[in-house]
Structure formats: C-alpha cells, structure tokens
Coordinates of C-alpha atoms in Angstrom, one line a residue:
Chain Z
X202 CA 0.0 0.0 0.0
X203 CA 1.5 3.3 -1.1
X204 CA 1.0 6.3 1.2
X205 CA 0.7 9.2 -1.2
X206 CA 0.3 11.9 1.5
X207 CA 2.9 14.5 1.2
X208 CA 5.3 14.5 4.2
X209 CA 5.1 17.1 6.9
X210 CA 8.1 19.3 6.2
X211 CA 10.1 20.6 9.2
X212 CA 13.0 22.8 8.4
X213 CA 15.5 23.7 11.1
X214 CA 18.1 26.4 10.8
X215 CA 21.5 24.8 11.5
X216 CA 23.3 27.9 12.9
X217 CA 27.1 27.7 13.4
X218 CA 27.9 27.8 17.1
X219 CA 24.4 26.8 18.0
X220 CA 23.6 25.2 21.3
X221 CA 23.1 21.8 19.7
X222 CA 20.5 20.4 22.2
X223 CA 18.2 23.3 21.3
X224 CA 17.9 21.5 17.9
X225 CA 18.7 17.8 18.6
X226 CA 16.1 17.6 21.4
X227 CA 13.1 18.6 19.3
X228 CA 14.6 16.9 16.2
X229 CA 14.5 13.6 18.1
X230 CA 10.9 14.2 18.9
X231 CA 9.8 15.2 15.4
X232 CA 11.9 12.4 13.7
X233 CA 9.9 9.9 15.8
X234 CA 6.7 10.9 13.8
X235 CA 6.6 8.9 10.6
X236 CA 5.0 11.7 8.6
X237 CA 7.7 14.2 9.4
X238 CA 10.6 14.9 7.1
X239 CA 13.2 17.1 8.8
X240 CA 15.7 19.2 6.9
X241 CA 18.7 21.0 8.5
X242 CA 19.4 24.1 6.5
X243 CA 22.3 26.4 6.3
X244 CA 24.0 28.6 3.6
X245 CA 25.9 25.6 2.2
X246 CA 26.0 21.9 3.0
X247 CA 29.4 22.0 4.5
X248 CA 29.5 20.7 8.1
X249 CA 28.4 23.2 10.7
X250 CA 30.2 23.4 14.0
X251 CA 28.1 23.4 17.1
X252 CA 28.9 24.8 20.6
X253 CA 30.4 21.4 21.6
X254 CA 33.2 21.7 19.0
X255 CA 31.8 18.9 16.8
X256 CA 29.9 19.3 13.5
X257 CA 26.6 18.4 12.0
X258 CA 26.1 18.2 8.3
X259 CA 23.2 20.3 6.8
X260 CA 20.8 18.3 4.7
X261 CA 20.0 21.2 2.4
X262 CA 21.3 24.7 1.6
X263 CA 19.1 27.7 1.8
X264 CA 18.7 27.7 -2.0
X265 CA 17.5 24.1 -2.0
X266 CA 15.4 24.0 1.1
X267 CA 11.7 23.2 0.6
X268 CA 9.0 25.4 2.0
X269 CA 8.6 24.5 5.6
X270 CA 5.3 23.5 7.2
X271 CA 7.2 24.1 10.4
X272 CA 10.3 26.3 10.8
X273 CA 12.5 25.7 13.8
X274 CA 15.2 28.1 14.9
X275 CA 17.6 26.9 17.7
X276 CA 19.6 29.3 19.8
X277 CA 23.0 29.7 21.5
X278 CA 25.8 32.1 20.9
X279 CA 25.3 31.4 17.2
X280 CA 21.9 32.9 17.2
X281 CA 23.2 36.2 18.5
X282 CA 25.9 36.1 15.7
X283 CA 23.4 36.2 12.8
X284 CA 21.1 38.9 14.0
X285 CA 22.2 41.3 11.3
X286 CA 22.9 38.7 8.6
X287 CA 20.3 39.5 5.9
X288 CA 20.8 36.2 4.1
X289 CA 19.8 34.4 7.2
X290 CA 17.1 36.8 8.2
X291 CA 15.6 36.7 4.7
X292 CA 15.6 32.9 4.7
X293 CA 13.8 33.0 8.0
X294 CA 11.2 35.6 6.8
X295 CA 10.6 33.7 3.5
X296 CA 10.1 30.4 5.3
X297 CA 7.9 32.0 8.0
X298 CA 5.7 33.5 5.4
X299 CA 4.7 30.1 4.0
X300 CA 5.0 28.0 7.2
X301 CA 2.1 26.7 9.2
X302 CA 4.1 27.1 12.4
X303 CA 7.1 29.4 13.1
X304 CA 9.0 28.2 16.1
X305 CA 12.2 28.6 18.1
X306 CA 13.9 27.1 21.1
X307 CA 16.0 29.0 23.6
X308 CA 17.6 32.2 22.3
X309 CA 16.5 31.2 18.8
X310 CA 13.6 33.6 19.5
X311 CA 16.1 36.4 19.0
X312 CA 16.5 35.4 15.4
X313 CA 12.8 35.5 14.9
X314 CA 12.7 38.9 16.7
X315 CA 15.6 40.3 14.6
X316 CA 13.6 39.2 11.5
X317 CA 10.7 41.3 12.7
X318 CA 8.5 38.3 13.4
X319 CA 7.9 38.8 17.1
X320 CA 6.5 42.4 17.1
X321 CA 3.6 42.4 19.5
X322 CA 3.9 38.7 20.0
X323 CA 4.0 36.8 23.3
X324 CA 7.2 34.8 23.3
X325 CA 9.9 33.2 25.4
X326 CA 13.6 32.5 25.4
X327 CA 16.3 31.2 27.6
X328 CA 15.6 32.6 31.1
X329 CA 18.9 34.6 31.2
X330 CA 18.2 36.5 28.0
X331 CA 14.4 36.8 28.1
X332 CA 14.1 40.4 29.2
X333 CA 16.0 41.6 26.1
X334 CA 13.2 40.2 23.9
X335 CA 11.0 43.2 24.8
X336 CA 13.4 45.5 23.0
X337 CA 12.3 43.9 19.8
X338 CA 8.7 44.6 20.5
X339 CA 7.9 41.1 21.8
X340 CA 6.0 40.4 25.0
X341 CA 8.4 38.2 27.1
X342 CA 6.7 35.4 29.0
X343 CA 8.4 33.1 31.5
X344 CA 7.0 29.8 30.5
X345 CA 8.6 26.8 28.9
X346 CA 6.3 26.9 25.8
X347 CA 4.5 30.0 24.6
X348 CA 2.1 30.1 21.6
X349 CA 0.8 33.2 20.0
X350 CA -1.1 32.5 16.9
X351 CA 1.2 30.3 14.7
X352 CA 4.4 31.4 16.5
X353 CA 5.5 28.9 19.1
X354 CA 8.6 29.6 21.2
X355 CA 10.3 27.4 23.7
X356 CA 12.4 28.3 26.7
X357 CA 16.0 27.4 27.4
X358 CA 17.8 24.4 25.9
X359 CA 16.1 21.4 27.5
X360 CA 12.7 23.1 27.1
X361 CA 13.1 22.0 23.5
X362 CA 12.0 18.5 24.4
X363 CA 8.8 19.6 26.2
X364 CA 8.2 22.0 23.2
X365 CA 8.9 19.2 20.8
X366 CA 6.2 17.0 22.3
X367 CA 3.7 19.9 22.2
X368 CA 4.6 20.5 18.5
X369 CA 4.2 16.7 17.9
X370 CA 0.6 16.9 19.3
X371 CA -0.1 19.9 17.0
X372 CA 1.3 18.0 14.0
X373 CA 0.1 14.5 14.6
X374 CA -2.3 14.5 17.5
X375 CA -2.0 13.9 21.2
X376 CA -2.1 10.1 20.9
X377 CA 0.9 10.2 18.6
X378 CA 2.7 12.6 20.9
X379 CA 2.1 10.3 23.9
X380 CA 3.6 7.3 21.9
X381 CA 6.7 9.4 21.2
X382 CA 7.0 10.4 24.8
X383 CA 6.9 6.7 25.8
X384 CA 9.5 5.8 23.1
X385 CA 11.8 8.5 24.3
X386 CA 11.1 7.3 27.9
X387 CA 10.6 10.9 28.8
X388 CA 9.8 10.5 32.5
X389 CA 12.4 13.0 33.6
X390 CA 14.0 12.7 37.0
X391 CA 16.7 15.4 37.4
X392 CA 19.2 14.4 40.0
X393 CA 19.3 17.9 41.4
X394 CA 16.8 20.7 41.8
X395 CA 18.5 23.7 40.2
X396 CA 16.8 24.0 36.8
X397 CA 15.3 27.4 37.1
X398 CA 16.6 30.7 38.7
X399 CA 14.3 30.3 41.8
X400 CA 15.4 26.7 42.4
X401 CA 19.1 27.5 41.9
X402 CA 19.1 30.6 44.0
X403 CA 17.6 33.9 42.8
X404 CA 20.5 36.2 43.6
X405 CA 23.2 34.0 42.0
X406 CA 21.0 33.5 39.0
X407 CA 20.3 37.2 38.6
X408 CA 24.1 37.8 38.5
X409 CA 24.4 35.1 35.8
X410 CA 21.7 36.8 33.8
X411 CA 23.2 40.2 34.2
X412 CA 26.6 39.1 33.0
X413 CA 25.1 37.1 30.1
X414 CA 23.0 40.1 28.9
X415 CA 26.0 42.4 29.3
X416 CA 28.1 40.1 27.1
X417 CA 25.4 40.0 24.4
X418 CA 24.5 43.7 24.6
X419 CA 26.6 44.7 21.5
X420 CA 25.1 42.1 19.3
X421 CA 21.6 42.9 20.5
X422 CA 22.2 46.6 19.9
X423 CA 23.5 45.9 16.4
X424 CA 20.4 43.8 15.7
X425 CA 18.0 46.6 16.9
X426 CA 19.8 49.2 14.7
X427 CA 19.6 46.8 11.8
X428 CA 15.9 46.1 12.4
X429 CA 15.1 49.8 12.6
X430 CA 17.2 50.9 9.6
X431 CA 14.4 50.4 7.0
Chain J
X4 CA 47.4 32.4 33.9
X5 CA 47.8 29.1 32.2
X6 CA 45.7 26.2 33.4
X7 CA 48.0 23.2 32.9
X8 CA 45.6 20.6 34.3
X9 CA 45.0 17.9 31.7
X10 CA 41.5 18.0 30.3
X11 CA 38.9 15.4 31.5
X12 CA 38.6 13.2 28.4
X13 CA 35.2 11.9 27.4
X14 CA 35.1 9.6 24.4
X15 CA 31.7 8.8 22.9
X16 CA 31.1 6.1 20.4
X17 CA 29.4 7.6 17.3
X18 CA 27.5 4.6 16.0
X19 CA 25.9 4.7 12.6
X20 CA 22.1 4.7 13.0
X21 CA 22.3 5.7 16.6
X22 CA 19.4 7.4 18.4
X23 CA 21.1 10.7 18.4
X24 CA 19.6 12.2 21.5
X25 CA 21.2 9.3 23.5
X26 CA 24.5 11.0 22.7
X27 CA 23.6 14.7 22.1
X28 CA 21.7 15.0 25.5
X29 CA 24.7 14.0 27.7
X30 CA 27.1 15.6 25.3
X31 CA 25.4 19.0 25.9
X32 CA 25.7 18.4 29.7
X33 CA 29.4 17.3 29.5
X34 CA 30.3 20.1 27.1
X35 CA 29.0 22.6 29.6
X36 CA 31.9 21.7 32.0
X37 CA 35.0 23.7 31.0
X38 CA 37.3 20.9 32.0
X39 CA 35.8 18.3 29.7
X40 CA 37.1 17.5 26.3
X41 CA 34.6 15.4 24.3
X42 CA 35.6 13.3 21.4
X43 CA 33.1 11.5 19.1
X44 CA 34.8 8.3 17.8
X45 CA 34.1 6.0 14.9
X46 CA 36.1 3.8 12.5
X47 CA 36.9 6.8 10.3
X48 CA 36.1 10.5 10.4
X49 CA 33.6 10.4 7.6
X50 CA 30.2 11.7 8.6
X51 CA 28.0 9.2 10.5
X52 CA 24.3 9.0 9.8
X53 CA 22.0 9.1 12.8
X54 CA 18.5 7.7 13.1
X55 CA 17.0 11.1 12.0
X56 CA 18.7 10.8 8.6
X57 CA 21.2 13.5 9.1
X58 CA 24.9 13.2 9.9
X59 CA 27.4 14.0 12.6
X60 CA 31.1 14.2 11.9
X61 CA 33.4 12.1 14.2
X62 CA 36.1 14.2 15.8
X63 CA 38.5 11.2 15.9
X64 CA 38.9 7.8 14.4
X65 CA 39.3 4.7 16.6
X66 CA 43.0 4.7 15.8
X67 CA 43.5 8.4 16.9
X68 CA 41.2 8.4 19.9
X69 CA 42.8 9.3 23.2
X70 CA 42.3 7.0 26.2
X71 CA 39.0 8.0 27.7
X72 CA 38.6 9.1 31.3
X73 CA 34.9 8.4 30.6
X74 CA 33.6 6.2 27.8
X75 CA 30.0 6.9 26.6
X76 CA 28.1 4.4 24.4
X77 CA 24.8 5.6 23.0
X78 CA 22.1 3.3 21.7
X79 CA 19.4 2.9 19.1
X80 CA 19.1 0.4 16.2
X81 CA 22.8 1.1 15.5
X82 CA 23.8 -0.4 18.8
X83 CA 22.2 -3.7 17.9
X84 CA 23.9 -3.6 14.5
X85 CA 27.5 -3.7 16.0
X86 CA 27.1 -6.4 18.6
X87 CA 29.3 -8.9 16.6
X88 CA 31.7 -6.2 15.2
X89 CA 35.0 -7.1 16.8
X90 CA 36.6 -3.8 15.7
X91 CA 34.0 -1.9 17.6
X92 CA 33.9 -4.3 20.6
X93 CA 37.7 -4.3 20.9
X94 CA 37.7 -0.5 20.9
X95 CA 35.1 -0.5 23.6
X96 CA 37.0 -3.1 25.7
X97 CA 40.3 -1.2 25.3
X98 CA 38.8 2.1 26.2
X99 CA 36.9 0.5 29.2
X100 CA 40.1 -1.0 30.5
X101 CA 41.7 2.4 31.0
X102 CA 38.7 4.6 31.7
X103 CA 37.6 5.8 35.1
X104 CA 34.0 5.4 34.1
X105 CA 32.4 3.1 31.6
X106 CA 28.9 4.4 30.6
X107 CA 26.1 4.0 28.2
X108 CA 22.6 5.5 27.5
X109 CA 19.6 3.5 26.4
X110 CA 20.4 0.4 24.4
X111 CA 24.0 1.4 24.3
X112 CA 24.3 -1.0 27.3
X113 CA 23.9 -3.9 24.8
X114 CA 27.2 -2.9 23.3
X115 CA 28.8 -3.0 26.7
X116 CA 27.1 -6.3 27.3
X117 CA 28.3 -7.8 24.0
X118 CA 31.8 -6.7 24.9
X119 CA 31.6 -8.8 28.0
X120 CA 31.6 -5.8 30.3
X121 CA 28.3 -6.3 32.1
X122 CA 28.7 -9.8 33.4
X123 CA 27.3 -9.8 37.0
X124 CA 26.7 -6.0 36.8
X125 CA 23.6 -4.2 37.7
X126 CA 22.6 -2.2 34.6
X127 CA 19.8 -0.6 32.8
X128 CA 18.7 0.1 29.2
X129 CA 15.7 1.4 27.3
X130 CA 12.5 0.0 29.1
X131 CA 11.4 -2.0 26.0
X132 CA 14.7 -3.9 25.7
X133 CA 15.8 -4.1 29.3
X134 CA 14.8 -7.8 30.0
X135 CA 17.2 -9.0 27.2
X136 CA 20.2 -7.6 29.1
X137 CA 19.9 -10.6 31.5
X138 CA 20.9 -12.9 28.7
X139 CA 24.3 -11.3 28.8
X140 CA 24.7 -12.0 32.5
X141 CA 23.8 -8.5 33.6
X142 CA 21.3 -7.8 36.3
X143 CA 18.6 -5.6 34.7
X144 CA 17.4 -2.7 36.9
X145 CA 14.4 -0.5 36.0
X146 CA 15.9 2.9 37.0
X147 CA 16.9 5.9 34.9
X148 CA 20.5 5.7 36.2
X149 CA 22.2 2.6 37.6
X150 CA 25.8 2.6 38.9
X151 CA 27.7 -0.6 39.6
X152 CA 31.3 0.2 40.5
X153 CA 32.6 2.3 37.6
X154 CA 29.9 1.1 35.2
X155 CA 27.1 3.7 34.9
X156 CA 24.2 3.0 32.6
X157 CA 21.3 5.2 31.7
X158 CA 17.7 4.4 30.7
X159 CA 16.0 5.2 27.5
X160 CA 16.9 8.2 25.3
X161 CA 15.9 11.2 27.4
X162 CA 17.3 9.5 30.5
X163 CA 20.7 10.6 29.0
X164 CA 20.1 14.1 30.4
X165 CA 19.5 13.0 33.9
X166 CA 22.4 10.6 33.5
X167 CA 24.6 13.4 32.1
X168 CA 24.0 15.6 35.2
X169 CA 24.8 12.7 37.5
X170 CA 28.0 12.2 35.6
X171 CA 28.8 15.9 35.7
X172 CA 28.6 15.7 39.5
X173 CA 31.0 12.7 39.5
X174 CA 33.4 14.6 37.3
X175 CA 33.2 18.1 38.6
X176 CA 31.2 18.1 41.8
X177 CA 27.6 18.8 42.6
X178 CA 27.8 22.6 42.5
X179 CA 29.1 22.5 39.0
X180 CA 26.4 20.0 38.0
X181 CA 23.7 22.4 39.5
X182 CA 25.2 25.3 37.5
X183 CA 24.9 23.2 34.3
X184 CA 21.3 22.3 35.2
X185 CA 20.5 26.0 35.5
X186 CA 22.2 26.9 32.2
X187 CA 20.3 24.1 30.5
X188 CA 17.1 25.3 32.2
X189 CA 16.5 21.7 33.0
X190 CA 13.2 22.1 34.9
X191 CA 11.3 19.6 32.8
X192 CA 7.5 19.9 32.3
X193 CA 6.3 17.2 29.9
X194 CA 3.1 18.3 28.3
X195 CA 1.7 14.8 28.6
X196 CA 2.1 12.0 31.2
X197 CA 3.1 9.0 29.1
X198 CA 6.8 8.7 29.7
X199 CA 6.9 5.2 31.2
X200 CA 5.0 2.0 30.5
X201 CA 2.8 2.4 33.6
X202 CA 1.9 6.0 32.7
X203 CA 1.3 5.2 29.1
X204 CA -0.7 2.1 29.7
X205 CA 0.9 -1.2 30.8
X206 CA -0.9 -3.5 28.3
X207 CA -0.2 -1.4 25.3
X208 CA 3.4 -0.8 26.4
X209 CA 3.9 -4.6 27.0
X210 CA 2.9 -5.2 23.4
X211 CA 5.3 -2.5 22.1
X212 CA 8.1 -4.2 24.2
X213 CA 7.2 -7.6 22.9
X214 CA 7.3 -6.5 19.2
X215 CA 10.6 -4.6 19.8
X216 CA 12.3 -7.5 21.4
X217 CA 11.0 -9.9 18.7
X218 CA 12.4 -7.6 16.0
X219 CA 15.9 -7.5 17.7
X220 CA 16.0 -11.1 18.7
X221 CA 18.2 -12.2 15.7
X222 CA 20.8 -9.6 16.4
X223 CA 20.8 -10.4 20.2
X224 CA 21.1 -14.1 19.4
X225 CA 24.0 -13.4 17.1
X226 CA 25.7 -11.3 19.8
X227 CA 25.2 -14.1 22.4
X228 CA 26.8 -16.7 20.1
X229 CA 29.6 -14.3 19.3
X230 CA 30.2 -13.6 23.0
X231 CA 30.3 -17.3 23.9
X232 CA 32.5 -18.4 21.0
X233 CA 35.8 -17.9 22.8

C-alpha cells in the first residue's frame, strides 16, 4: 500500500555555534513521527560546528530548502551572531511567510525577533536572555512553551523537548505525541533541583543573567539598529 | 594564567544509525563543563548518519582516539547492529580497561554487554529492551541511572540528560552540575504523562516491548553466540 500523502516538512536552521541540544532535542521528537521529514538548512551543506566543537552536516542549503510546514530556529551564541545577517534573516522571513508554524527554542527567538517576526507577540527564550526580547517589541513570557497564533517559542535548551512534544501533538495529534513520549522514555528525574533561577538561587541566577546580557548587549544593539534601519 | 591541568577526556562512540539524543543529550551536559574535552569516535572521520537521517562528523577515528577518562556508548538500532563487530567491541574493551567510568545510555548497554563488560553487573537500558540484558549475564534494573562500580548505565533516550547531570557531579562536583542544570534550564515539564510503561498504559506498552524484542531477537542471538564463541 502506497502512502501518497505529502510529508510534513520541518525545516530547522542549522546555525554555526548553535547550542546543539536546542535542535537535537526537538529533532528527536519530530523524527519519531513517521509523517515528518526534517531538513537541517544552512547557507551551504558543509559541516556546521556546534557549541560542543563537533559538527553536524546540513541536509540542504538555503537555496535548495523546501518550503517548511514548520520552521524551527535553535539558539545559542550562534543565534546572536546572525542577528544582522540579511541572508539568514531573509531565509527565515521567507520560510515564515509560508509555514504553518514558526518556532524557536531558547535564544533562537532572538533570530525571529531580529527578522521582525515577534513584534507584538508573546514569546519566550532562555531565562537569562528573556528580558531583552522586549526591546524587539515582543512580550516576554516566563513559560517553557509560549504560543501566540502560529508562533510557538520554547524556553532554554532542554525546554526544546517539552516544546517538541507539544509540537508533535499539533502536527500528529495527542495520541501520537504520547507514543513518542513513551518511546523517548521521557519521564524526567533530574538528580538535582536547580533547573530554574528560583530553584538555583535567585540572587546568584540574577548575577548570571546580568553578566550574560552584558556580554550580548553589543550584538543585540546591532540587531536593533539593523531592524530599525528600513 | 595558564591552566596546565590535563582535560577530562570523554570519548563517545558515534554509532551509525544511533538514536542521536542518546548522545547529544549527555554531550550537551558534559560540554558545559569547562574541564571536559569530548571526542566523538568512529572507525573513520567520515560523517556518520544518525537515526534522523542527518549526519554528525566524528572528531577522531578509533586509531586516533585518546584514552578516555569516561567512555560513553549511545544506543538505538545502530547499537544492535554492531554487537558482533570485533573492531567496535575491541575499541570499547580497550577504552573501558583504561577509563575511570564506563557508561552507556539507552540500548548502548547492549554494546557494553556484548563486549563482556556487564557480566554480573547491575545495569539498565531502554525500558522496551531491558529484559534481554539478563541474557548477557547482567542484572537488569528499572531505574533511569544505575551505577555498579565504575559502570554507569542510563535508561532510554531522554534519560541521558538526567544521567549526564549525575556524571557531571561525579566529574566536577555537585555545585558544577547544578550550574549546568540551570544553564540548560532543565526544569522539565512534559506536556503529557506518558513517559513510562505504567503511565502510558501497561498492556499497550507490553505489546510494544514484545514487538521490539522480537524484531531485535536475531541480532541479540548473534551477539550471544559471538560472546560465547571464545
């Protein structure tokens, strides 16, 4: 029996210097759905180095990427490094215009913001960077998954797995998402209780956030100037 | 100021057709520790295709891999496909002989078992395959992280993140592990409650396990014959 239904096309941006779990977490979830075809897209198909120092090979270049049903933008330092890159931003805008869902994990939301896609939208990001999203006209929300219309953003790094399962339910239904959760044995049991600023210690976390935002301030400022230049 | 301490060397086996999150989850945790140097090792440094259809580039070949302080073996269909591959098994045994910790995630424990490293050891695996570990002389334990001496095994797929944080505490101390947990915003909130057989539905899960074990039976039998041939 031939299944002639077109695949559900997910296209993820494979950013150099990305925080790879932002991508590989939801990728594992989405790849567990038989109807999903996942492409990893970058400017060329040369291997792309992630934050761990090893490389992932893009499956398509920007020029050859199909129109996404779902666009996924991961984060990390690499996200901040493309915020004024018009080739990247134009690819994101073009994909977003035709996608059913426009999504990001962690600081990938800054790429959506820099492309002008979060103006007036509720959205989230990594906890340490979230406040800066407001400067792009977004409404920052401290939740692991935030949906505003067809824009779905996930919180920091490991939030991508929770986010991936929520996307799976949107794409294939809740029953399919539950089967994926079982297959991935996603019954999390962190050995420590330090996964959010409050649990880690609010004062120490605030200092981490302050230092992180200070370090990224030049790239964010450049992005805002770039966004406002037209 | 030069830090002349040698790096802590983690060596992960980059198996073709691996379930990539088995590796990328703990890799993200370990890479967050400044003292850790992570190598991804395979026969050659040609890109290795994971279960999602995209490829990761090994950082070293078996011949060039350093002695690991920590050996990490991920799972997936690819793990079952190397259970009689003496080149792979010999690399695993040689690394294990000199490593401080010998570890696996998900069905990666079957590679350790096929290399003869789990005889008499308490160990875990993906919930659907776990019972078969007993056939290799291991003592199967249904927990997300099992430690028996210097052999630490993690449960299915996403268990690799919990496992990674436990390893981080062993390598760098609990305070460092808590900082990594915060950075990874690992405060999980699965959108559904189906991450283990009991939560999904015991009868349906039992059928999934039965079918999975039946499908892998030939490769497991070949591994047992191979293990017993000497």
